[in-house]
PDB file of N, CA and C in Angstrom:
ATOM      1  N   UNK A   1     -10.318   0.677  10.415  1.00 47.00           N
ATOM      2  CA  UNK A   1      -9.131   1.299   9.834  1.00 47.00           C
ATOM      3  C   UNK A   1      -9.329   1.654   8.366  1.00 47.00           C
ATOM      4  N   UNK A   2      -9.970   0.846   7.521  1.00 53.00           N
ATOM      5  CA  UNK A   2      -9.778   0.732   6.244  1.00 53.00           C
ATOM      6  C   UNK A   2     -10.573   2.152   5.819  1.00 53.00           C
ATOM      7  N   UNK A   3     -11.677   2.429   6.771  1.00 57.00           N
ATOM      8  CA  UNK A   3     -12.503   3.810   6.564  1.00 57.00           C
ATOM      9  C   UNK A   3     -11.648   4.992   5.917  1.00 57.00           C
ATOM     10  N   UNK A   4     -10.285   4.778   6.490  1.00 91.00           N
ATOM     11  CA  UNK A   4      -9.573   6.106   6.139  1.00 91.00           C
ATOM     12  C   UNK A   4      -8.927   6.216   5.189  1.00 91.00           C
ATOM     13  N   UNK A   5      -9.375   4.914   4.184  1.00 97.00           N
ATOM     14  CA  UNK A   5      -8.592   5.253   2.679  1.00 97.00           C
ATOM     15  C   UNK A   5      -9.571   5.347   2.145  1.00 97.00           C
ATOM     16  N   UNK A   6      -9.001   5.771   0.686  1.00 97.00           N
ATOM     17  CA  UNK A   6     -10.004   6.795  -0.227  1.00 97.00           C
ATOM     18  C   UNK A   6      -9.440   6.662  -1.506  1.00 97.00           C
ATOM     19  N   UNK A   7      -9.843   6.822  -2.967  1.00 97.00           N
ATOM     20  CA  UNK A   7      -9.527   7.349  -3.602  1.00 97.00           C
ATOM     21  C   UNK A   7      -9.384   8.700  -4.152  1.00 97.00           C
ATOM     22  N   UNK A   8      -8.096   9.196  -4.630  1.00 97.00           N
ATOM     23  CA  UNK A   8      -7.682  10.426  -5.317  1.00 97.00           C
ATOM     24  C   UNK A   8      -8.071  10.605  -6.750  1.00 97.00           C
ATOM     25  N   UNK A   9      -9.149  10.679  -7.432  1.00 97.00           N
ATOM     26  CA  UNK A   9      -9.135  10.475  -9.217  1.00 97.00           C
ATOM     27  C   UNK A   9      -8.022  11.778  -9.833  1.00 97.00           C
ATOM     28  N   UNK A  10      -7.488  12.759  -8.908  1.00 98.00           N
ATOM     29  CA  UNK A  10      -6.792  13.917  -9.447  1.00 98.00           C
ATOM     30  C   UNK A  10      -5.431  12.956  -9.886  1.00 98.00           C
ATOM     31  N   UNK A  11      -5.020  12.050  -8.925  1.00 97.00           N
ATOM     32  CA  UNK A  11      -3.342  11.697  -8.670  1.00 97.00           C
ATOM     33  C   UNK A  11      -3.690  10.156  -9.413  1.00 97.00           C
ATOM     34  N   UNK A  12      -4.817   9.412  -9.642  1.00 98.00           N
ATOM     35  CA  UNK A  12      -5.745   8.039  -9.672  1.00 98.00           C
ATOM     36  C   UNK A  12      -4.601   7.160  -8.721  1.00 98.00           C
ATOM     37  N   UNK A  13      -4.621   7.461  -7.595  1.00 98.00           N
ATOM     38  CA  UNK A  13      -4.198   6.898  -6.039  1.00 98.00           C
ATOM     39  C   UNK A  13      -5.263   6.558  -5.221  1.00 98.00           C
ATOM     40  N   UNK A  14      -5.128   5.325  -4.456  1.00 98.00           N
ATOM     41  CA  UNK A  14      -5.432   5.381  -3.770  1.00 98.00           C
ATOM     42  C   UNK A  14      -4.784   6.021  -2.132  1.00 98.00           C
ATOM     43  N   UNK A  15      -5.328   6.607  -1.268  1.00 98.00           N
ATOM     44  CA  UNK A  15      -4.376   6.868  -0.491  1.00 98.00           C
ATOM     45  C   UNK A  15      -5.065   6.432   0.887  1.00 98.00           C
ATOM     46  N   UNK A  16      -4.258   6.684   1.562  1.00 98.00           N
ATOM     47  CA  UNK A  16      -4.279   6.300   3.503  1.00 98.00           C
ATOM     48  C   UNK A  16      -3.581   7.195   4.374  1.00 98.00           C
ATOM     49  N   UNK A  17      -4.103   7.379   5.673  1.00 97.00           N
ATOM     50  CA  UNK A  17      -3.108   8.183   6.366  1.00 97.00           C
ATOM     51  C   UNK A  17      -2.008   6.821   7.320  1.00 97.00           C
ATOM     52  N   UNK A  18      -0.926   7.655   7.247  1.00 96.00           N
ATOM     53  CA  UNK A  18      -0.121   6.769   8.134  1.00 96.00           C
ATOM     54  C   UNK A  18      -0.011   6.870   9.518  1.00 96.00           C
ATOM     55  N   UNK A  19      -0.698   6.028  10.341  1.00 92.00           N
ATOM     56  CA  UNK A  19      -0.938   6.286  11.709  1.00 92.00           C
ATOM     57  C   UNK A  19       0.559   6.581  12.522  1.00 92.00           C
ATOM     58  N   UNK A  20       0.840   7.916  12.853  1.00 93.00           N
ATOM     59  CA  UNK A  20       1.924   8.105  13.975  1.00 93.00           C
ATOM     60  C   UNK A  20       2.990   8.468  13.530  1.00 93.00           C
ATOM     61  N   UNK A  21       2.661   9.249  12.004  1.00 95.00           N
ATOM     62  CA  UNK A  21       3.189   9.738  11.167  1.00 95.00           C
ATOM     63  C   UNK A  21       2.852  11.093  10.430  1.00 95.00           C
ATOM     64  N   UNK A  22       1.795  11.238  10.309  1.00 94.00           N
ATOM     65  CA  UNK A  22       1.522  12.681  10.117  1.00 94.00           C
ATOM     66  C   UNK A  22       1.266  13.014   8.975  1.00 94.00           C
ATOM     67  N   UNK A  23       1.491  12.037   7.995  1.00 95.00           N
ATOM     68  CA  UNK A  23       1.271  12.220   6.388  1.00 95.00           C
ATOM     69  C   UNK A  23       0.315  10.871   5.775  1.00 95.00           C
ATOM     70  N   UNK A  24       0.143  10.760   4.804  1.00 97.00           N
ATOM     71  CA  UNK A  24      -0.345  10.292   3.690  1.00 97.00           C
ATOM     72  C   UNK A  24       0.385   9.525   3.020  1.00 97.00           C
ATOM     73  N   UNK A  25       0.073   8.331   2.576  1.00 98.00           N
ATOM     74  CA  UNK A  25       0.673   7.527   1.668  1.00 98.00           C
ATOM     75  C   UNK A  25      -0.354   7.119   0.519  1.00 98.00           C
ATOM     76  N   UNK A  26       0.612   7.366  -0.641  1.00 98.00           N
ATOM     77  CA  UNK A  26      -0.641   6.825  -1.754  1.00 98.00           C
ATOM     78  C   UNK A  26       0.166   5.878  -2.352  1.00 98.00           C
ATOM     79  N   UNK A  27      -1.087   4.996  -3.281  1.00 98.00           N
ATOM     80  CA  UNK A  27      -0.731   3.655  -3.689  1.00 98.00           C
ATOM     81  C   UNK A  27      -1.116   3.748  -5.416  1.00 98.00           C
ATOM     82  N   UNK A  28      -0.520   4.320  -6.066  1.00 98.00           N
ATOM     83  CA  UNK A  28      -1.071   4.699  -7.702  1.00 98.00           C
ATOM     84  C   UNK A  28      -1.517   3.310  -8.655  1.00 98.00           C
ATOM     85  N   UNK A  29      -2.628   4.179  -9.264  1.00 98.00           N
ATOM     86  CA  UNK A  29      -3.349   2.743 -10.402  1.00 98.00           C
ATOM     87  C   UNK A  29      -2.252   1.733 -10.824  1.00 98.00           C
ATOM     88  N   UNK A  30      -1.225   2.172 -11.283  1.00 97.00           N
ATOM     89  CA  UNK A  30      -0.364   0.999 -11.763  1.00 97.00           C
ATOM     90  C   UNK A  30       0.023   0.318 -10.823  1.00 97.00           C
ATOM     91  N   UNK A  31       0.488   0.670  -9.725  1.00 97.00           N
ATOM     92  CA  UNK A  31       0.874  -0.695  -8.446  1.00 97.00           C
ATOM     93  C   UNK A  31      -0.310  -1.700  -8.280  1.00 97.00           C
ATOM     94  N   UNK A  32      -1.742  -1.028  -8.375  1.00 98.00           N
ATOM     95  CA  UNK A  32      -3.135  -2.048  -8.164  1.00 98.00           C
ATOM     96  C   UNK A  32      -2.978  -2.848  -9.850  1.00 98.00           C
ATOM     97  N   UNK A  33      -2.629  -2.357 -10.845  1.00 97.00           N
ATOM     98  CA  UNK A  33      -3.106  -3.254 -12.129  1.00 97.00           C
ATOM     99  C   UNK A  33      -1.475  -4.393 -11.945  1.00 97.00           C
ATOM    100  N   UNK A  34      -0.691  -3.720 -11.347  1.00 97.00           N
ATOM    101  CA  UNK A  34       0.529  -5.190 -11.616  1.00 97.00           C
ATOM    102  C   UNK A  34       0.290  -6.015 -10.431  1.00 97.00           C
ATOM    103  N   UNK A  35      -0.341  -5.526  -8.927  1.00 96.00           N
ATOM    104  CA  UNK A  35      -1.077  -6.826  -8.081  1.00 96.00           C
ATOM    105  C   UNK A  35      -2.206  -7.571  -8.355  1.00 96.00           C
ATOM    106  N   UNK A  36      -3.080  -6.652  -8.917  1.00 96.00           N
ATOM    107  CA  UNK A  36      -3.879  -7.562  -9.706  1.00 96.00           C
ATOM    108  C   UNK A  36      -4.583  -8.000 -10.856  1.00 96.00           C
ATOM    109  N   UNK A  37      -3.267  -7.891 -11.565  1.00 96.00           N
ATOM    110  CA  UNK A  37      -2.906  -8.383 -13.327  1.00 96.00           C
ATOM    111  C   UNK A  37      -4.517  -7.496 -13.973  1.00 96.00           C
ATOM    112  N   UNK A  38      -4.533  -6.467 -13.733  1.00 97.00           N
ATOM    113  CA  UNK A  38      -5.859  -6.258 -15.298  1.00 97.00           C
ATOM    114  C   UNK A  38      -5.665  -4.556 -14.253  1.00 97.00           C
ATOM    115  N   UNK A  39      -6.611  -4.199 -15.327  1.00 96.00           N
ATOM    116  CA  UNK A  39      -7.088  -2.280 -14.749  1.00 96.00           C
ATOM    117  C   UNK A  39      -7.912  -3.032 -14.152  1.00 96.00           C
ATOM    118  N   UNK A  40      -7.361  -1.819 -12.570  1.00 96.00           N
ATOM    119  CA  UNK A  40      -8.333  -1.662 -11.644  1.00 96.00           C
ATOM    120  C   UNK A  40      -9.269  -0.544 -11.587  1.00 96.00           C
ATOM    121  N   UNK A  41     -10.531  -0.844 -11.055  1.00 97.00           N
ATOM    122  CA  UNK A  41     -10.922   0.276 -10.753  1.00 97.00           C
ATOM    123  C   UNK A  41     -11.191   0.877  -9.708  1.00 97.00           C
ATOM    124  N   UNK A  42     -11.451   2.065  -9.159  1.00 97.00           N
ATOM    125  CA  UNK A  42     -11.252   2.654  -7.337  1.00 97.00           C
ATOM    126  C   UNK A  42     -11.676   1.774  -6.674  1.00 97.00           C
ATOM    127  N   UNK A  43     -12.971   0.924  -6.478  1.00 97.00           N
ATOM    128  CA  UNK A  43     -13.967   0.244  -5.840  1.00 97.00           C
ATOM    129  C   UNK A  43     -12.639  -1.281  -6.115  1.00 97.00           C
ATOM    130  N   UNK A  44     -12.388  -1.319  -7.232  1.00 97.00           N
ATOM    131  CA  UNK A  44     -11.362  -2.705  -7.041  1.00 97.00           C
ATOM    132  C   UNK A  44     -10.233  -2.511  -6.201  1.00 97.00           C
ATOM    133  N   UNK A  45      -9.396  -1.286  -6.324  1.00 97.00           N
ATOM    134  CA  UNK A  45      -8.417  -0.705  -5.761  1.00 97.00           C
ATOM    135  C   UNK A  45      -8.469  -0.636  -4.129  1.00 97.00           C
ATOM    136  N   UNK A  46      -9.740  -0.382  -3.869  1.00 97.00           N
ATOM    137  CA  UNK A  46     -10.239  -0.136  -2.387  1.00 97.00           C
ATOM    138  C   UNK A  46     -10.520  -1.450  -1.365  1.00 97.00           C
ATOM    139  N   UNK A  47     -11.316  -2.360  -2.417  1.00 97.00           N
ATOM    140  CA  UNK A  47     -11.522  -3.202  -1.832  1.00 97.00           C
ATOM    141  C   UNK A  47     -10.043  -4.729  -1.655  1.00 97.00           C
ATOM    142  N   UNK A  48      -8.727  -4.689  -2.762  1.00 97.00           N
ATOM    143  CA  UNK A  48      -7.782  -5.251  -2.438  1.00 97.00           C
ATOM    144  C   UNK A  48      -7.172  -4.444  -1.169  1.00 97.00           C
ATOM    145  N   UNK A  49      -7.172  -3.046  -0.961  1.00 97.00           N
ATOM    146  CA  UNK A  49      -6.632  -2.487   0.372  1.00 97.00           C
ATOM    147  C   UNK A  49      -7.577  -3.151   1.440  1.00 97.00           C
ATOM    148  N   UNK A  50      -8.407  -3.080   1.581  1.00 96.00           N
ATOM    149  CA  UNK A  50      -9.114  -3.307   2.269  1.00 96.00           C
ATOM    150  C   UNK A  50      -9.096  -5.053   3.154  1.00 96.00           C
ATOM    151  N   UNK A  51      -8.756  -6.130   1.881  1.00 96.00           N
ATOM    152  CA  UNK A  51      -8.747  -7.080   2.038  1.00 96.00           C
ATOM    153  C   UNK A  51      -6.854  -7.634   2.621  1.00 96.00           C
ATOM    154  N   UNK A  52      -6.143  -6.803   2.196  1.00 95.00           N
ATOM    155  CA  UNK A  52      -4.506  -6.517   2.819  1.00 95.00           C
ATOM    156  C   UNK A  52      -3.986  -5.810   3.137  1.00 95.00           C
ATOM    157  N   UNK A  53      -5.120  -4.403   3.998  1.00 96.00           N
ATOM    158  CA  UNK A  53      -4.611  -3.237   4.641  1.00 96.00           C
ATOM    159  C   UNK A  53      -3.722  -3.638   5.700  1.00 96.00           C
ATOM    160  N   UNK A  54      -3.443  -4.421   6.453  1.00 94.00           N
ATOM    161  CA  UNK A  54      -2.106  -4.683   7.094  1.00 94.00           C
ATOM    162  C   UNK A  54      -0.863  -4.687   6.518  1.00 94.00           C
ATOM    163  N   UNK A  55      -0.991  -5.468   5.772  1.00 95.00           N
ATOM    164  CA  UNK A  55       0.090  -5.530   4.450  1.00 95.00           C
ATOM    165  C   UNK A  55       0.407  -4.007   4.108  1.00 95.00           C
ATOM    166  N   UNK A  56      -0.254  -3.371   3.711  1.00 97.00           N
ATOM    167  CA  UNK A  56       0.333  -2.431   2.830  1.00 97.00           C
ATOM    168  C   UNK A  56       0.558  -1.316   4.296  1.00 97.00           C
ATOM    169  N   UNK A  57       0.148  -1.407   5.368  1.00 96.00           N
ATOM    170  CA  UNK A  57       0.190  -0.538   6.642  1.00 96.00           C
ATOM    171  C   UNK A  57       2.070  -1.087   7.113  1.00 96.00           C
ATOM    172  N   UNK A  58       1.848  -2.279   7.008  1.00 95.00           N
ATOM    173  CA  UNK A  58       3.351  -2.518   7.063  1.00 95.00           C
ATOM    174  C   UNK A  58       4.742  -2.413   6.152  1.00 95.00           C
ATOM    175  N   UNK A  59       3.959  -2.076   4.962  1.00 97.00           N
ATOM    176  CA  UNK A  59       4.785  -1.672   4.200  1.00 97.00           C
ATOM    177  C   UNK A  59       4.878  -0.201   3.906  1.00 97.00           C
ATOM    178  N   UNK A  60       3.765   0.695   4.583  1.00 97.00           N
ATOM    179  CA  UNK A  60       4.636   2.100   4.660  1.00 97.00           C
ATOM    180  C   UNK A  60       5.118   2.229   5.754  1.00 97.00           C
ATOM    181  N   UNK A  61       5.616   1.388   6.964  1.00 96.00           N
ATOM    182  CA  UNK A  61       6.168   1.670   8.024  1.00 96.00           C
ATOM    183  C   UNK A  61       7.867   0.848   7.743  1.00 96.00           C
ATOM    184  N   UNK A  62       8.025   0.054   7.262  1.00 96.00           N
ATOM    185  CA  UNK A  62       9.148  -0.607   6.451  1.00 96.00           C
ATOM    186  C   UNK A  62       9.759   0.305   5.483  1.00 96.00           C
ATOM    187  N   UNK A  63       8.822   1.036   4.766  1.00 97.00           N
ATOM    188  CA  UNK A  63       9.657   2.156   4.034  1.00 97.00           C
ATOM    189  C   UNK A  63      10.042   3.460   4.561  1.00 97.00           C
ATOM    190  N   UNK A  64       9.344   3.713   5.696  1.00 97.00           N
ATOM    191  CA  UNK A  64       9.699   5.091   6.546  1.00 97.00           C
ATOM    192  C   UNK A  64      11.149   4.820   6.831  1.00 97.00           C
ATOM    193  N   UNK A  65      11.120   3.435   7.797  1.00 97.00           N
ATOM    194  CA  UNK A  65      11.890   3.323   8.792  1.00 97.00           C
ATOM    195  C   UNK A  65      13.389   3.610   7.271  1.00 97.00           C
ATOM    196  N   UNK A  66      13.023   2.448   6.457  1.00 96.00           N
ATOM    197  CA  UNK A  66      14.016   1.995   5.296  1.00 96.00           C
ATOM    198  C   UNK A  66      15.047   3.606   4.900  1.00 96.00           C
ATOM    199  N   UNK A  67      14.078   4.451   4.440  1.00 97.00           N
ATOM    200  CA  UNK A  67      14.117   5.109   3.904  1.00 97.00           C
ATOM    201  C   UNK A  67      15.021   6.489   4.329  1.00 97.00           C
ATOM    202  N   UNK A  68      14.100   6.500   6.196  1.00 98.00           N
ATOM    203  CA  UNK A  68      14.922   7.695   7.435  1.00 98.00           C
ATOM    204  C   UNK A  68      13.564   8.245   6.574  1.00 98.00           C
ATOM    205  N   UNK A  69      11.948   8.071   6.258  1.00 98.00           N
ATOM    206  CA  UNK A  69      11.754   9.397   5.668  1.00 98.00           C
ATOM    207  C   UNK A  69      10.905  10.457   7.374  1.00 98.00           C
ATOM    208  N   UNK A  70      11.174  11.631   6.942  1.00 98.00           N
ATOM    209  CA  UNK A  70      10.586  12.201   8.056  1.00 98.00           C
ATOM    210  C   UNK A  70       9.369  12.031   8.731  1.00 98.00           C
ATOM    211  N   UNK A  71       8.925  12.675   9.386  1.00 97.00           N
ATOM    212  CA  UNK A  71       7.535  12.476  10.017  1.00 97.00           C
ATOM    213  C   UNK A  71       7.208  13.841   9.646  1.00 97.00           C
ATOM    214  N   UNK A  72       5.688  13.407   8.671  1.00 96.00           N
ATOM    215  CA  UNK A  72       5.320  14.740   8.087  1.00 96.00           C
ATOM    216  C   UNK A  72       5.512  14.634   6.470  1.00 96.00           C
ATOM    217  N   UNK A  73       6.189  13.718   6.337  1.00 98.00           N
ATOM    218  CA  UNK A  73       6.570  13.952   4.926  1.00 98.00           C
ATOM    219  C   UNK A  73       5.664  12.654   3.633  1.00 98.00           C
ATOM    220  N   UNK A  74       4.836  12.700   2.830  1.00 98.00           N
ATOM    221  CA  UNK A  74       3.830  11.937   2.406  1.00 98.00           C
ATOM    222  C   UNK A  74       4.960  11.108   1.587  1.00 98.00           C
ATOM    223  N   UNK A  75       4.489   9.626   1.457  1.00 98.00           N
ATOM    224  CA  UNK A  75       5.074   8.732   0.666  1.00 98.00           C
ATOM    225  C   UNK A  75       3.964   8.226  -0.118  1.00 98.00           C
ATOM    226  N   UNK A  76       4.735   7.356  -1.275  1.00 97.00           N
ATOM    227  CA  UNK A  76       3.761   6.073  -1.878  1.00 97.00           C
ATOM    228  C   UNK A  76       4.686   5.075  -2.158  1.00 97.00           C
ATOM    229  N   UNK A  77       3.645   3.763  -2.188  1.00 98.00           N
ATOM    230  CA  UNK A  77       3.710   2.547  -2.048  1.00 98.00           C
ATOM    231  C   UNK A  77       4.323   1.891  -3.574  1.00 98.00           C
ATOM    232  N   UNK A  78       5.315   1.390  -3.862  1.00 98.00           N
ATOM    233  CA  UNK A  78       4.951   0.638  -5.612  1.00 98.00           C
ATOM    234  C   UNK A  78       4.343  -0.774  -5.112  1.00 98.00           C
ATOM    235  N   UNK A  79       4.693  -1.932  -6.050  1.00 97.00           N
ATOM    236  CA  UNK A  79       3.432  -2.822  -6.462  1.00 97.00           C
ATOM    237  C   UNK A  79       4.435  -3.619  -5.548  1.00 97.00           C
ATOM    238  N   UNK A  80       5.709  -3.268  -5.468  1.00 96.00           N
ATOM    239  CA  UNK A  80       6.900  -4.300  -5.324  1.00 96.00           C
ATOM    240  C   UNK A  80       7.048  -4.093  -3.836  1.00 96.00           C
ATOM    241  N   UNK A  81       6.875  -2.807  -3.334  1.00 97.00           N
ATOM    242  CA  UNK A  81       6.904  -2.669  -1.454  1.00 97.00           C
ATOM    243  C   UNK A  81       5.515  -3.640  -1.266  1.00 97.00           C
ATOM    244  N   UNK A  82       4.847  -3.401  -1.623  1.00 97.00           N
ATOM    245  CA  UNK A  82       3.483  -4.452  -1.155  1.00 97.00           C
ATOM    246  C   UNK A  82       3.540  -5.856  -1.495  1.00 97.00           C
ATOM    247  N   UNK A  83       3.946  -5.643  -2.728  1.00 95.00           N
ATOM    248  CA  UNK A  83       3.881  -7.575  -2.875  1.00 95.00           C
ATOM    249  C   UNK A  83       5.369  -8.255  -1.926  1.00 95.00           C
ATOM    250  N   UNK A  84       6.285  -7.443  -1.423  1.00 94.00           N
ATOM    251  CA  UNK A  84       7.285  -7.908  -0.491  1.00 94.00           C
ATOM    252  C   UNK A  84       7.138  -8.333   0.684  1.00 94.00           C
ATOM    253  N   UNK A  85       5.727  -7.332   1.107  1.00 93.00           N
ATOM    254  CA  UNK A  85       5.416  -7.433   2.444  1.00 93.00           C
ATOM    255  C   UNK A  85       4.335  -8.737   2.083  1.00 93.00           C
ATOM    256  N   UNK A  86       3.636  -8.442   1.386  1.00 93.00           N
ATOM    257  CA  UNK A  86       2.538 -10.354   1.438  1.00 93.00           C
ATOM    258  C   UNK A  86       3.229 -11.379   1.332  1.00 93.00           C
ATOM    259  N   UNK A  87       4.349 -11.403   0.797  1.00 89.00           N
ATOM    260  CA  UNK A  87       5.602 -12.418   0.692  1.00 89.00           C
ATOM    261  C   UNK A  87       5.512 -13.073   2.048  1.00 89.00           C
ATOM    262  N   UNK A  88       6.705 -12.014   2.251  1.00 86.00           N
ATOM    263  CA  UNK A  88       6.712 -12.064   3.965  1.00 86.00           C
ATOM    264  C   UNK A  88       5.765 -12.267   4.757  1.00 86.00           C
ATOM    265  N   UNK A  89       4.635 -12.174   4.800  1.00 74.00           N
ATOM    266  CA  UNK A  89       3.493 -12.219   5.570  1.00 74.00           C
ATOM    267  C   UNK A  89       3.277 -13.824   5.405  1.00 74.00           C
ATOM    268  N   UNK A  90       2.809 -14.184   3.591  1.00 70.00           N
ATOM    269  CA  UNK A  90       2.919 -15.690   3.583  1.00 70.00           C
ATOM    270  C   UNK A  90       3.864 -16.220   4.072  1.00 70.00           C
ATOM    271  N   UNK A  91       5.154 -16.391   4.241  1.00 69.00           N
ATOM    272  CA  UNK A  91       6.079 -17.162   4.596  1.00 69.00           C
ATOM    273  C   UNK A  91       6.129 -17.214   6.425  1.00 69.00           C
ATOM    274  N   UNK A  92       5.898 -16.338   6.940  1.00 65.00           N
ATOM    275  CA  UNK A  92       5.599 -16.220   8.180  1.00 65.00           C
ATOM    276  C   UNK A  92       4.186 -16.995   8.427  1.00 65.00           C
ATOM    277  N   UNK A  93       3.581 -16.828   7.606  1.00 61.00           N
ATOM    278  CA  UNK A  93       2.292 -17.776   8.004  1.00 61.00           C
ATOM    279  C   UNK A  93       2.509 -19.266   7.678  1.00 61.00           C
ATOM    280  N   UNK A  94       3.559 -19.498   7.032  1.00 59.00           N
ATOM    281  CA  UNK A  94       3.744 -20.915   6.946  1.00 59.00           C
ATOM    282  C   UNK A  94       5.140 -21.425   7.691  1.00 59.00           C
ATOM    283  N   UNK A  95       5.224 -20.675   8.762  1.00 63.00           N
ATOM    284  CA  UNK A  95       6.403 -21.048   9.898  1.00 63.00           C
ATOM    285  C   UNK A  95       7.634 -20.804   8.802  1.00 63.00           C
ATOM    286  N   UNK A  96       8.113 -19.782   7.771  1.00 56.00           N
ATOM    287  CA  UNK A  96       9.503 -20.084   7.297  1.00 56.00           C
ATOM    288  C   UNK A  96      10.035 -18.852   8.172  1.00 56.00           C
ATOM    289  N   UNK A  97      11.006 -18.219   7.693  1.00 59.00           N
ATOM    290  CA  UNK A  97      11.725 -16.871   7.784  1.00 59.00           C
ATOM    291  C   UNK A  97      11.927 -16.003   6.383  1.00 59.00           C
ATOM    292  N   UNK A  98      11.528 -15.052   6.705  1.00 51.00           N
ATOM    293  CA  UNK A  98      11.477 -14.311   5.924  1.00 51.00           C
ATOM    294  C   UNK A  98      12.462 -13.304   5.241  1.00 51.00           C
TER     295      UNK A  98
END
C-alpha cells in the first residue's frame, strides 16, 4: 500500500490516493513537523506514513464520511485528524473506548 504515497516538493505534501474514492489526499510539512516535533524531511515524512499508514488511511475515510466530501474531490489531512485517529487506535489497543 504504502508504494502509492509520494512526495509533492511543489505543495511540500506528502500525498496518497484514497482507495474507493477517486482522489488524493495530501498530508502538508507542517502536520509531519507537529507529529514529529522537529522539520521533517520527505524520506522522514514518508517513512512516519509508512510506519502509520492505517492510521492516516483511516483518517481520510473519517473525514470523507465527517465531512459528506464527494467522491472525486481531493482532501488533506492536519496533524490533529491523524493524531485523533492514533489516539483512538491506542486506546482500542488497550481494550478502552474510544
Amino acid at each position: 500500500m504504502s508504494g502509492e504515497a509520494y512526495w509533492r516538493d511543489d505543495i511540500a505534501s506528502l500525498v496518497f490516493p484514497v482507495t474507493g474514492h477517486g482522489a488524493i489526499c495530501a498530508v502538508h510539512r507542517g502536520a509531519f513537523r507537529t507529529l514529529l516535533g522537529a522539520e521533517p524531511s520527505p524520506e522522514d515524512s514518508l517513512g512516519y506514513f509508512r510506519r502509520f499508514e492505517a492510521a492516516f488511511r483511516a483518517a481520510a475515510g473519517t473525514k470523507i464520511a465527517r465531512r459528506d466530501i464527494p467522491a472525486g474531490t481531493n482532501l488533506h489531512l492536519t496533524s490533529r485528524d491523524i493524531a485523533r485517529k492514533l489516539l483512538e487506535d491506542a486506546q482500542t489497543a488497550n481494550g478502552e473506548q474510544p
